[in-house]
Structure formats: C-alpha cells, structure tokens
Coordinates of C-alpha atoms in Angstrom, one line a residue:
X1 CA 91.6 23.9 82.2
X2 CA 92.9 26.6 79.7
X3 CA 89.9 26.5 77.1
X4 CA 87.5 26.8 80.6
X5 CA 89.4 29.3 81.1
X6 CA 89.5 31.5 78.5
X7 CA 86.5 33.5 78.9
X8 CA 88.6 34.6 82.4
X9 CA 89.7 37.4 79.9
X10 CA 86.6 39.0 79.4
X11 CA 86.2 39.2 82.9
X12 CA 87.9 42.5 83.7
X13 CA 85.7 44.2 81.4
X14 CA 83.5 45.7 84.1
X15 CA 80.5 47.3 83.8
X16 CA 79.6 50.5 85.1
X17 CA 77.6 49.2 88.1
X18 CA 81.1 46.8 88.9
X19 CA 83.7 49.8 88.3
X20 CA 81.8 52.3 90.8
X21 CA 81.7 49.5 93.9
X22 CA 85.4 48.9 93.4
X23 CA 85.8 52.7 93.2
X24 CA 83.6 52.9 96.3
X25 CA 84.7 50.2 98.1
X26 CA 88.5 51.6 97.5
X27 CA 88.0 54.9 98.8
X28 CA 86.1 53.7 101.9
X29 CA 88.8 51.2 102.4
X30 CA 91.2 53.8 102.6
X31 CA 89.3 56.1 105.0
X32 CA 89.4 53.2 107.5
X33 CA 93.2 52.8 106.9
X34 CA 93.4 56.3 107.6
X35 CA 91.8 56.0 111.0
X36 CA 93.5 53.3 112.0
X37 CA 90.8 51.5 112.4
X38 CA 91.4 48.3 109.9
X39 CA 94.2 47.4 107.8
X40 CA 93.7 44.3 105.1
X41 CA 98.0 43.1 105.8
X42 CA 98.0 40.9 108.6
X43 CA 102.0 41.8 108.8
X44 CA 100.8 45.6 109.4
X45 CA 98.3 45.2 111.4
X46 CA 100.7 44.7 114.8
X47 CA 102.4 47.8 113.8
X48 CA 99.1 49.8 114.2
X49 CA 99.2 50.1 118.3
X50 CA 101.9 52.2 118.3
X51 CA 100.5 54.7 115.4
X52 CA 96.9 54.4 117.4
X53 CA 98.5 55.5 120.4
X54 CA 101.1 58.2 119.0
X55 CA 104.4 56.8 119.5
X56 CA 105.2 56.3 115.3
X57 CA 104.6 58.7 113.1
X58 CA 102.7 58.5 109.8
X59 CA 105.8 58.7 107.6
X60 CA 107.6 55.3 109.1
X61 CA 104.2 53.4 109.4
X62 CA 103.5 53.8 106.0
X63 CA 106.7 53.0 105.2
X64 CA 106.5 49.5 107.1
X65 CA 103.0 49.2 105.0
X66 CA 104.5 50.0 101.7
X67 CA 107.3 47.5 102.3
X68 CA 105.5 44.5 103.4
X69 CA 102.5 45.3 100.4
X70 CA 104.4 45.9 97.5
X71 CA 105.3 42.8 96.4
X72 CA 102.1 40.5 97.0
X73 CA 100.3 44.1 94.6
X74 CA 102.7 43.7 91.8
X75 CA 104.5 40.0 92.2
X76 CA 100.9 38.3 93.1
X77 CA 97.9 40.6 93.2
X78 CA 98.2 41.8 89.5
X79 CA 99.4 38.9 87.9
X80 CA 96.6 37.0 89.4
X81 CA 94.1 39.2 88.2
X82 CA 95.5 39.4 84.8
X83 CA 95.6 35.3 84.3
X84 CA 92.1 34.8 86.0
X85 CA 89.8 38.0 85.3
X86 CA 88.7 38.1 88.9
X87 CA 90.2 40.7 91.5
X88 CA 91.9 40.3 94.4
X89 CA 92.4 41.5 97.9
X90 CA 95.9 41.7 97.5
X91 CA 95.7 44.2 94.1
X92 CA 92.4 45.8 95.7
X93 CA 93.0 46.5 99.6
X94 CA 97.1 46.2 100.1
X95 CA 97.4 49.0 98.3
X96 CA 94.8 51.1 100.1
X97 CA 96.2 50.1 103.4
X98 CA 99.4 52.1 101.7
X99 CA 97.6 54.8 100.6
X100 CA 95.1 55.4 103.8
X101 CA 97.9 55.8 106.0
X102 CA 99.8 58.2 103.4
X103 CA 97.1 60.3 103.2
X104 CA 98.0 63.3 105.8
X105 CA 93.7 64.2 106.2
X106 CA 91.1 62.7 106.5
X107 CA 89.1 63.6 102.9
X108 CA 92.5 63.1 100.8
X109 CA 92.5 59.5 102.3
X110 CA 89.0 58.6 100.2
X111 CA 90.0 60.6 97.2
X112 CA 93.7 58.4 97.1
X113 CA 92.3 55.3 97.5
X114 CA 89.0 56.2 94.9
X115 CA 92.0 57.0 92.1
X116 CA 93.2 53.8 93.1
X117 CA 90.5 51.7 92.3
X118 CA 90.0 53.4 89.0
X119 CA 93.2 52.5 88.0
X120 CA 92.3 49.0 89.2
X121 CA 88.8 49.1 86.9
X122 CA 89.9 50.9 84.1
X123 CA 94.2 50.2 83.3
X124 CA 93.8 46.2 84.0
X125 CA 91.7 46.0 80.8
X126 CA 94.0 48.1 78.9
X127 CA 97.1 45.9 80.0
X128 CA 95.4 42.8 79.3
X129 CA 94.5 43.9 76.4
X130 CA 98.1 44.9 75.2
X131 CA 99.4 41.7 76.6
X132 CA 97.3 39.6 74.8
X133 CA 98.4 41.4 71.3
X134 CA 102.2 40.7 71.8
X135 CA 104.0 38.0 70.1
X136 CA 104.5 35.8 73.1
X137 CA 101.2 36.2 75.1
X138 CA 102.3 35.4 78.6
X139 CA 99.1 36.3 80.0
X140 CA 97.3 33.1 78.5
X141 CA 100.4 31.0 79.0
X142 CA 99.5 31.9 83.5
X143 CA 96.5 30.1 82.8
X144 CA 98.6 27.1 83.3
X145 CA 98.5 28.2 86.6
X146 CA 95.0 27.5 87.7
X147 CA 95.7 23.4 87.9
X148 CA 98.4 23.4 90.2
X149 CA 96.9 26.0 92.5
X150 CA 93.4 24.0 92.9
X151 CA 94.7 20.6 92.7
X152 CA 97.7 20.9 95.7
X153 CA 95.7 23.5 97.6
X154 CA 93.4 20.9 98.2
X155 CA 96.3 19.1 100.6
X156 CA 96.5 21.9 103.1
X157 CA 94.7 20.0 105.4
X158 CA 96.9 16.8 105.2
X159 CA 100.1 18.7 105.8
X160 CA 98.7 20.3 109.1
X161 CA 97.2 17.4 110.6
X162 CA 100.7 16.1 109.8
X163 CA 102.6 18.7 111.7
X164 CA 99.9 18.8 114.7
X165 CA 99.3 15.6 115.3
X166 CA 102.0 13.4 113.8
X167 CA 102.4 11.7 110.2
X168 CA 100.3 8.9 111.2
X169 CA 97.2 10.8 111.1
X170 CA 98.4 12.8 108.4
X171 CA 99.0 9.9 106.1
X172 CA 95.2 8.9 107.2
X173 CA 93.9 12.1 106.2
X174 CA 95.9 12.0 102.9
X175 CA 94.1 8.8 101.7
X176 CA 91.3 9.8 102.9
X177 CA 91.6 13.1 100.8
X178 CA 92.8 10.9 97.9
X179 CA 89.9 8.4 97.4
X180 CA 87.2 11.6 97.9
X181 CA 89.3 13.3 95.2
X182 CA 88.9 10.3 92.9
X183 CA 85.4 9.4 94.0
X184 CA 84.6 13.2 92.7
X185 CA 86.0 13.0 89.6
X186 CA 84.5 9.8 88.6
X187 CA 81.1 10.3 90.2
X188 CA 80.6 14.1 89.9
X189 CA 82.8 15.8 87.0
X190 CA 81.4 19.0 87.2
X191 CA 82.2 19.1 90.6
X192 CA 86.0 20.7 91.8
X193 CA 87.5 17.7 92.9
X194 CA 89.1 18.8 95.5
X195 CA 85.8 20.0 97.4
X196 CA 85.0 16.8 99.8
X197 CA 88.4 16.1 100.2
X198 CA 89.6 19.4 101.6
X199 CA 86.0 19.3 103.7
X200 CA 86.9 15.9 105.2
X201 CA 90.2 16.7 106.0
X202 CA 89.5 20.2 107.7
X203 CA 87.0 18.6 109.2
X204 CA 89.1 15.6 110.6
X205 CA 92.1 18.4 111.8
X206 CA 89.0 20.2 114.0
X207 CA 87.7 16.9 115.8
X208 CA 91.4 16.0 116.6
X209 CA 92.1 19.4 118.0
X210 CA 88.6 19.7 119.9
X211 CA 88.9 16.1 121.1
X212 CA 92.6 16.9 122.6
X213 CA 91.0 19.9 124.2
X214 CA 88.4 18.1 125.9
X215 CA 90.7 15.4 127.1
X216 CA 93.3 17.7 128.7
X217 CA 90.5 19.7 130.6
X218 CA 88.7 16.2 131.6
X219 CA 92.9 16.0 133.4
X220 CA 93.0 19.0 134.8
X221 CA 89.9 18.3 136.2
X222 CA 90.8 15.0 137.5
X223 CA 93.9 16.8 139.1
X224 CA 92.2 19.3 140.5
X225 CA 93.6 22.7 138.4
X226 CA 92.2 25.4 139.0
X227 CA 90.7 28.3 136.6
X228 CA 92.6 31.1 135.6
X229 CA 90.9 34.1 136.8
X230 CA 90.7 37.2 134.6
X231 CA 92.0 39.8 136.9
X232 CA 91.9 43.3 135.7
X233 CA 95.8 43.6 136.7
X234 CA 96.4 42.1 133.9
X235 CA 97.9 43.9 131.0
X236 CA 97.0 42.1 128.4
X237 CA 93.2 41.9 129.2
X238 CA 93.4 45.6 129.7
X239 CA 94.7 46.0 126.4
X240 CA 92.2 43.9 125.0
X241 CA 89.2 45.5 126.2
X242 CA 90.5 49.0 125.4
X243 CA 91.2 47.5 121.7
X244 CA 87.4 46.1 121.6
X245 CA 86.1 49.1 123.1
X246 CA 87.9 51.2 120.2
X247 CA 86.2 49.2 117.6
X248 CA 82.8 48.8 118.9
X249 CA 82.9 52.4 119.1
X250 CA 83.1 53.0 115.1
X251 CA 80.4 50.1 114.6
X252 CA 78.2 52.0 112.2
X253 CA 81.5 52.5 110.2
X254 CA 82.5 48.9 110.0
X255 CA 79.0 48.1 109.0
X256 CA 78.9 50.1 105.6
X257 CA 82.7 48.4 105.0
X258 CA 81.0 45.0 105.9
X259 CA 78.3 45.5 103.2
X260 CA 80.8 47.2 100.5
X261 CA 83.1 44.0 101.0
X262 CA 80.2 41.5 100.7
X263 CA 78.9 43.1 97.3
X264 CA 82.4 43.2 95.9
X265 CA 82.0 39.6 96.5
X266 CA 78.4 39.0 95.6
X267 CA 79.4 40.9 91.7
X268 CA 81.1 37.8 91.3
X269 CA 84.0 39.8 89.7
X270 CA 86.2 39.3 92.6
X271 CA 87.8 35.9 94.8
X272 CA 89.0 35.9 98.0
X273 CA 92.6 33.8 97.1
X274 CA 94.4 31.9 94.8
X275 CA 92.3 29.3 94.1
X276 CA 89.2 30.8 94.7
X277 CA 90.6 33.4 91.5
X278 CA 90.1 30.3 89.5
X279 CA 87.1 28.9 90.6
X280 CA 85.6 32.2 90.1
X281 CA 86.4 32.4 86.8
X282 CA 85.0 28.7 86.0
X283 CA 81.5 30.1 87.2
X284 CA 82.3 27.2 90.4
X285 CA 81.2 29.8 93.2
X286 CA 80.0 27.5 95.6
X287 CA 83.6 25.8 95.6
X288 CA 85.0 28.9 95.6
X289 CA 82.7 29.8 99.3
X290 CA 83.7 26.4 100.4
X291 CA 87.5 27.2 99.7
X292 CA 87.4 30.5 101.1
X293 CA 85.7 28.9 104.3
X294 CA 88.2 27.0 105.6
X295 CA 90.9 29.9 104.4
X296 CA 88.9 31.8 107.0
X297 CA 88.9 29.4 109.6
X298 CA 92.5 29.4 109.5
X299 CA 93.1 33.2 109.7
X300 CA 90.7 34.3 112.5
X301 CA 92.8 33.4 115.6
X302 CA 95.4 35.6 113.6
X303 CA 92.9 38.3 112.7
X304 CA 91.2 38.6 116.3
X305 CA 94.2 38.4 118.1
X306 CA 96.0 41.0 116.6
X307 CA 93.1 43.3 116.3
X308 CA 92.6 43.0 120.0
X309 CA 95.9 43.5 120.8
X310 CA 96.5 46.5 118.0
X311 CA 93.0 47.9 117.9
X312 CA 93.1 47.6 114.2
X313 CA 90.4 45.3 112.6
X314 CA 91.2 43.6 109.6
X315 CA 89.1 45.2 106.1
X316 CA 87.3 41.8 105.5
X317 CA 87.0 41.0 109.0
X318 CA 87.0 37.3 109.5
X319 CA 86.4 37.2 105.5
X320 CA 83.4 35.0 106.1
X321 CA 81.4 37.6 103.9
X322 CA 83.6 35.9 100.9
X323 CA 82.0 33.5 100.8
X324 CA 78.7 34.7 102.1
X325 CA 79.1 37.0 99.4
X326 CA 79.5 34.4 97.0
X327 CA 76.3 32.9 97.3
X328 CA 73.7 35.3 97.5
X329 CA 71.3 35.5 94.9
X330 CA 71.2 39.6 94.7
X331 CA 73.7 42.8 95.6
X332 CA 70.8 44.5 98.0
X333 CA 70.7 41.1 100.1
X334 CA 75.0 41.3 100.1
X335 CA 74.7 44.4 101.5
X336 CA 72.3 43.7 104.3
X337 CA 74.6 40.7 105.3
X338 CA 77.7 41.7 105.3
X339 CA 76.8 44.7 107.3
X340 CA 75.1 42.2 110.4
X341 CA 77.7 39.7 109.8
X342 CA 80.8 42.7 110.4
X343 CA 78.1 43.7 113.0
X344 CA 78.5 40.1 114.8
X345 CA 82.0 40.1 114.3
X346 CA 82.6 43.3 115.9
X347 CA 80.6 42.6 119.2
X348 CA 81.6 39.0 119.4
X349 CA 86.0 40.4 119.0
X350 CA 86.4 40.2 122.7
X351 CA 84.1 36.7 123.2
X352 CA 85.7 35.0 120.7
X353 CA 89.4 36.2 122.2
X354 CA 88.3 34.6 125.4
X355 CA 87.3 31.0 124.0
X356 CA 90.6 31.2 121.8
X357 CA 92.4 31.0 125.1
X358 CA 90.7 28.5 126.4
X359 CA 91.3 26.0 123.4
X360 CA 94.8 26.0 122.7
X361 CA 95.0 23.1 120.3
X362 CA 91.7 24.8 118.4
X363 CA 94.3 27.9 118.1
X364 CA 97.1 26.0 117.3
X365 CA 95.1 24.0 114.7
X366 CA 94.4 27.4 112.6
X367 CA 98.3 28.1 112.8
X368 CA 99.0 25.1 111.6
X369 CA 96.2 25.6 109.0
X370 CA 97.9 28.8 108.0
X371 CA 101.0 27.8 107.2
X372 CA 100.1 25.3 105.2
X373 CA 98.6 26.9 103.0
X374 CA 101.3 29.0 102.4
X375 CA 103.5 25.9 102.2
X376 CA 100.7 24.0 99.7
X377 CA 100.3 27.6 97.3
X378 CA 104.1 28.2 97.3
X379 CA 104.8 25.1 95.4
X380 CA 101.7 25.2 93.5
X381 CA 102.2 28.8 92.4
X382 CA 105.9 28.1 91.2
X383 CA 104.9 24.4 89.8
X384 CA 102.1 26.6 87.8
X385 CA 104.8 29.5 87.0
X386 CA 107.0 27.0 85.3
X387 CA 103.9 25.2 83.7
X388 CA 103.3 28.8 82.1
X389 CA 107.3 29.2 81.4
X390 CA 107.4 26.4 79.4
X391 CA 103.6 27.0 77.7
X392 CA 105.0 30.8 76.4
X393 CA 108.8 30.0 75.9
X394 CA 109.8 26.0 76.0
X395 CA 113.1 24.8 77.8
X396 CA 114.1 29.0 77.2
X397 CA 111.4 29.6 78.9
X398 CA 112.2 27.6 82.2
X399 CA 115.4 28.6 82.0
X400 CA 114.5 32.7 81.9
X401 CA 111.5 32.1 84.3
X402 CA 113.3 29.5 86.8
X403 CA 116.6 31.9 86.8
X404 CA 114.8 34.5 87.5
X405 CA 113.1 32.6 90.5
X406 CA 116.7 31.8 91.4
X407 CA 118.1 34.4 90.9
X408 CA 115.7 36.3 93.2
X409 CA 116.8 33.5 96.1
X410 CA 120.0 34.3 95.8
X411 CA 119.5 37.8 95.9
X412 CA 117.4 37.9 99.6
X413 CA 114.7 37.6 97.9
X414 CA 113.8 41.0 96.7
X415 CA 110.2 39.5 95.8
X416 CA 108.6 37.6 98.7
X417 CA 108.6 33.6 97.5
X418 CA 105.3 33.6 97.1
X419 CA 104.6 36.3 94.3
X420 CA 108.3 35.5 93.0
X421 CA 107.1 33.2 90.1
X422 CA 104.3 34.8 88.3
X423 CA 106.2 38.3 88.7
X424 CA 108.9 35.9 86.7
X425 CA 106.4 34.8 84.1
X426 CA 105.9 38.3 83.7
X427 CA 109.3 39.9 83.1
X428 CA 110.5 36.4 81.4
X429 CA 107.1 37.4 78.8
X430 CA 108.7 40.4 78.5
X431 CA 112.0 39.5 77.8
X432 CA 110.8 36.9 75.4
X433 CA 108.8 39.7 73.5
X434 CA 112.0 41.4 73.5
X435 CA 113.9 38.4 72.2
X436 CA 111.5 38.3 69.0
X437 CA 111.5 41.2 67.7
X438 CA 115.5 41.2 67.8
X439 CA 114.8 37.9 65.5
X440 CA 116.1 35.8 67.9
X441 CA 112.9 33.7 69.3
X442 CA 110.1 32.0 67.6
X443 CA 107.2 32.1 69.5
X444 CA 106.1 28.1 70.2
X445 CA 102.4 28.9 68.7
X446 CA 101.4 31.7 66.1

C-alpha cells in the first residue's frame, strides 16, 4: 500500500487549470456562507436559523463555526491531504464556512475565501515538500494510514445493521461482508476489496429498514390508523416551507456551486472522505464513487432535515456530485451535472422531507449508518496513526504519538477524537525531528 502510494506526493502539485477551480470554487464557497445560504459543517448548520432570522449576531456565529471547524482543518483536513495528495472537504470548505460568515460585506466574503484556497494550492506543496526533507519524514510514515482506513471502513454497514436490527443480523451481514471481501481479493486483485462487501451490506441494512416500514403500515392499516394530516398550524411545516422557499429562491446560485463542486471532483485532485482520499490517490475512482455513495446515503436525512429546519443548505448538497464527479469523462460535462443534479436537489428539499417522515426506520437506518462510520474511521484512523508512529519512530514512536492521543483524552479532548491521531503523528514527527538533531534519535531508515 505505501509503494502504491507513493506517487500520492506528486499529487498536490497542481496545475494551473486545478489551482484556479479551487481558488474559484473557495471564494464562491465563501459568498454562500456569507449569505447564509449553505454551510459545509453539519454541527453549524443548526446554528444558522437564528443568524438568518437576526437574533445572533455575526461575531458569536462565527465563533460557534470557528470552534467546531478548527480541529477536523488542522487535526484531519491537512494531515489527510499531506499523506494522500488529494484534498478535502474538511481543509477546503470548513474553513470557508469560517471565513464567509467573518466576512462583514458581501465582496470581502469572496476575496477571504479566494486567499484561502491559494494558500490551500500553493503552501501544501511547499510543506510537503519541507516535510519530506526532514530526518524523520512523517509525512510518508501517514501513509500507513490508508490500510486501516479502507480495510475497517468497509464494516460500517455490519455495525449498523447490528445496532438497528439486533446482532443476529449483524453477524449475518458480517460474514456475508467477509466471504465478498475474500472472494475479491482472490478473484479480482485489482479490485478494492472492500467494494461488494460494503455494497451487499448497505444494501442488506436498506431492505431490512424498507421491509419493517412496509410491515408496520400493512398494521396500521389492519388497525385502522389513520393519516396524519399536514395542517398548516403546524410549526414545524411552516418552518419547513419558509426554509425551502428561501432556497429555491437563490436556485441559479446553488446551480454554479453545484457545477464548481462537481468539477473539483471530476479534476480528480480532490475525495470526498477518508477512504475515498486513498482510493483517489490509487487512481481506484470508481471505488472511490461507490464509497462516497453510501457516505451520502447516510448523511442526507441529516443534510435535508437541518436545511429545512435552518434554511441553510449544505455546500455539497447531498454530495452525490462526489461521486458523479468522479466518473465523468470531461470538466464541461461535471459542470452541466452538477449544476441539474444541485438543481434536483433543491426542488426536491421539501419532497424528500415529506417521504423522510413517512419512513422512520429508512431515517433511522442513515443515523445508524452515520455513526458508524464515525465509529468504524475512529479506530481505523488511530489503528493507522499508530501504524505510522511506529513506521517514523519505533516503540518511541507509539509512546510520543499514543501519549499524545492520551494525553489529549485526559485533557477534554482539546482535538476532537477523530483528527486527534494524525494531528499526533504530526507533532510526534516534529518532536522526533527535534530529538535528532539534539543527537538523541536515529531515525529507523536513512
């Protein structure tokens, strides 16, 4: 996995055509922050009804941006891009979010988040570069990372069938996902293992939830129930169609944002998550639109529901342009989908709310999807953070990168658990660079 990837490296060195869309893409990114109209943090996003409607100021809701971004930019985003060559939305759009809603007008909003993605396109090169010159080159040691992260990521599925539906089904789905896993790598090398297996188990989770749907409706039927009716005394619905209204309003706008996040995806230079980084970087891009798929299946209750209820979309939208993005041949054709697919999206918002709340275990099937992938990527991420410890450093380097893990539990975690490992790898690199040229560490290779 490290010799594949190896040529991840070369990756952040853009070229001209790649640096201008990120610049592009940034600035537009942060005009929309700035109007309140999308935000990329799901954990903002709520926040924005109140600023929409006047009742926080800019000053605090920028604050509550900055302080619920700033790790995943410099604990995850960063380190993520720096070990895989491929961007991220967590390095590209968190930080716009910030800076969009900073921005006190309108054009400074643009110009902010422009500057940012030229530091994105032009300074990761220039750290990478320096990283890769010191003694202890912890940058290549992250690489370690990319096994971990593909390989347990592919169990998300098992672990919410599990928690939804009990551990009998959940072990079911686990061997299930276990002989597809070793059926691909004996019968298709080439092909990411994990591929049919997390297909078959997403899959399986859907016709559970779907089937459990249709038998508690075939009750209530039986019973007699009755339809909720969608009276317009309702507050919620009120708030829902105002929140739709809002964004169908600025269509033309989400459009262009549509097509700029679909060519970011198309250049190939930037992956929608963790493992998708990887699979990026291994030239594996219809795994990585297969991965990012299902990542979006699990986020768009979370993303439609909170944009109906804040009037705040979400930058990627669904983030089905990914992986849409992914697989189109050419940059013109990226453009033209993504704009009608944000285009769909944004007419369909108060639809698809409506068939949400009619298929609760469909809804609570992408919850359960959600969390585990947070559950499945937090172990991967610090199995592959102590996989790179040990690659750069040896036992010393566990113990400097696994204290420092530690020590940031202890602490309340400072760093969110997630980025809290490779922003260890990081500063334990560092200290290890530091260690050698007092003379007291030799580096494990030359």
């Amino acid at each position: 996995m490290g010799a594949q990837l190896a040529a991840a490296a070369g990756g952040l060195d853009f070229t001209p055509a790649q640096r201008l869309t990120v610049i592009a893409l940034c600035a537009l990114t942060a005009f929309v922050s700035h109007l309140a109209l999308a935000v990329f943090n799901d954990g903002v996003r709520p926040f924005m009804l109140d600023f929409v409607q006047g009742r926080a100021r800019r000053g605090a809701t920028t604050a509550v941006s900055f302080g619920l971004s700033a790790g995943f930019v410099f604990g995850l985003g960063a380190p993520m891009a720096l070990s895989s060559g491929v961007l991220n939305p967590w390095l590209v759009f968190l930080p716009t979010d910030v800076l969009g809603i900073l921005a006190p007008r309108k054009w400074l909003a643009p110009v902010l988040g422009g500057a940012w993605g030229a530091v994105v396109v032009f300074g990761l090169k220039g750290a990478d570069d320096a990283a890769h010159r010191l003694p202890v080159d912890f940058l290549t040691a992250m690489q370690q990372m990319a096994t971990p992260i593909l390989f347990l990521f592919a169990l998300f599925p098992v672990l919410a069938v599990s928690k939804q539906f009990g551990r009998a089904r959940g072990a079911l789905v686990g061997v299930v996902e276990l002989v597809l896993v070793v059926l691909t790598m004996k019968l298709w090398p080439k092909v990411f293992a994990g591929s049919l297996a997390m297909a078959a188990g997403v899959l399986m989770l859907i016709g559970f939830a779907v089937a459990k749907d249709l038998r508690e409706r075939r009750a209530g039927d039986r019973d007699g129930a009755m339809p909720d009716e969608e009276g317009a005394d309702d507050p919620m619905a009120s708030l829902f169609s105002a929140s739709a209204a809002r964004l169908r309003r600025h269509l033309p706008l989400f459009m262009v944002l549509g097509a700029g996040v679909c060519l970011l995806s198309q250049t190939h230079m930037f992956g929608g998550g963790e493992a998708t980084s990887f699979l990026i970087a291994k030239g594996q891009y219809a795994e990585a639109a297969q991965v990012d798929f299902y990542r979006a299946f699990g986020f768009l209750p979370l993303i439609a529901t909170t944009a109906l209820a804040s009037g705040a979309y979400g930058i990627a939208g669904f983030t089905v342009v990914y992986p849409l993005g992914y697989l189109l041949p050419n940059p013109w054709l990226a453009l033209v989908c993504g704009a009608l697919v944000f285009a769909v999206e944004v007419l369909a918002l108060s639809g698809i709310g409506r068939v949400l709340g009619r298929l609760p275990s469909v809804r609570d099937s992408s919850e359960r999807l959600r969390g585990a992938i947070g559950d499945t990527l937090q172990l991967a991420i610090l199995f592959g953070s102590l996989m790179a410890a040990n690659a750069m450093g040896g036992g010393l380097g566990i113990l400097v990168v696994g204290g420092l893990y530690l020590l940031n539990e202890a602490m309340g975690r400072i760093v969110v658990r997630m980025a809290a490992g490779p922003a260890a790898v990081i500063a334990g690199g560092v200290l290890l660079n530091v260690l050698y040229w007092l003379g007291l560490f030799t580096p494990l290779t030359s």
